[in-house]
C-alpha positions as MATLAB code, in Angstrom:
seq = 'FVVENKTFNTPALVMWGKKDRALNYKGSETYKQLFPNAKIVLLEDIGHLPHLEDSERVIAEYLTFRSQLDSAQ';
ca = [
      -0.046    0.219    0.121;
       1.121    3.629   -0.197;
       0.911    6.234    2.085;
       1.728    9.705    0.929;
       3.047   12.343    3.565;
       1.746   10.302    6.340;
       3.234    9.068    9.675;
       2.405    7.184   12.533;
       3.717    7.589   16.197;
       2.267    4.463   17.404;
       5.191    2.190   18.597;
       5.723   -0.356   16.394;
       8.141   -3.802   16.420;
       8.924   -4.996   12.739;
      10.953   -8.114   12.486;
      12.135   -9.130    9.117;
      14.092  -12.302    8.284;
      17.252  -11.224    5.903;
      16.322  -14.312    3.711;
      13.034  -13.682    3.216;
      12.397  -14.545   -0.477;
       9.015  -13.273   -0.799;
       9.436   -9.611    0.923;
      13.230   -8.185    0.760;
      14.209   -7.076    4.023;
      15.024   -3.822    2.648;
      11.409   -2.759    2.897;
      11.951   -2.561    6.509;
      13.181    0.965    5.412;
       9.768    1.886    4.509;
       8.426    0.953    7.847;
      10.834    2.817    9.614;
       9.608    6.175    7.487;
       5.916    5.337    8.096;
       6.650    4.599   11.936;
       9.531    6.733   13.167;
       9.029    4.940   16.713;
       9.358    1.461   15.244;
      12.135   -0.772   16.460;
      13.198   -2.988   13.213;
      14.809   -6.000   14.259;
      16.401   -7.731   11.060;
      16.729  -11.394   11.758;
      19.915  -13.336   10.019;
      19.381  -16.581    8.441;
      15.580  -16.228    8.843;
      13.307  -16.090    5.793;
       9.380  -15.088    5.637;
       7.983  -16.847    8.766;
      10.318  -15.832   11.454;
       7.485  -16.974   14.096;
       8.044  -20.534   13.045;
      11.490  -20.535   12.017;
      12.796  -19.051   15.264;
      10.086  -18.730   17.540;
      12.219  -18.454   20.646;
      14.153  -15.114   19.193;
      10.867  -13.808   17.699;
       9.476  -14.197   21.596;
      12.466  -12.514   23.259;
      12.817   -9.536   20.727;
       8.926   -9.174   21.537;
       9.361   -9.370   25.310;
      12.079   -7.024   25.266;
      10.075   -4.187   23.030;
       7.184   -4.646   25.470;
       9.182   -4.579   28.328;
      10.510   -1.401   27.075;
       7.144    0.017   26.274;
       5.912   -0.574   29.851;
       8.919    1.115   31.309;
       8.144    3.976   29.096;
       4.908    4.601   30.731;
];
């Protein structure tokens, strides 16, 4: 989708596999522009389904992100 001249200030966690063959990880740069408060995590040796390929890492990243949100409030 295309959003012109729009940004979203909501905190967001974007996890992207660097070996994703369906969507190139460089697309994460677009998310960073749309969501300036986003944390972008590029996962080495992971493809299109990080939650299946390395669920422990995904859970750890999510819990860290959630913890940072909780302590910021």
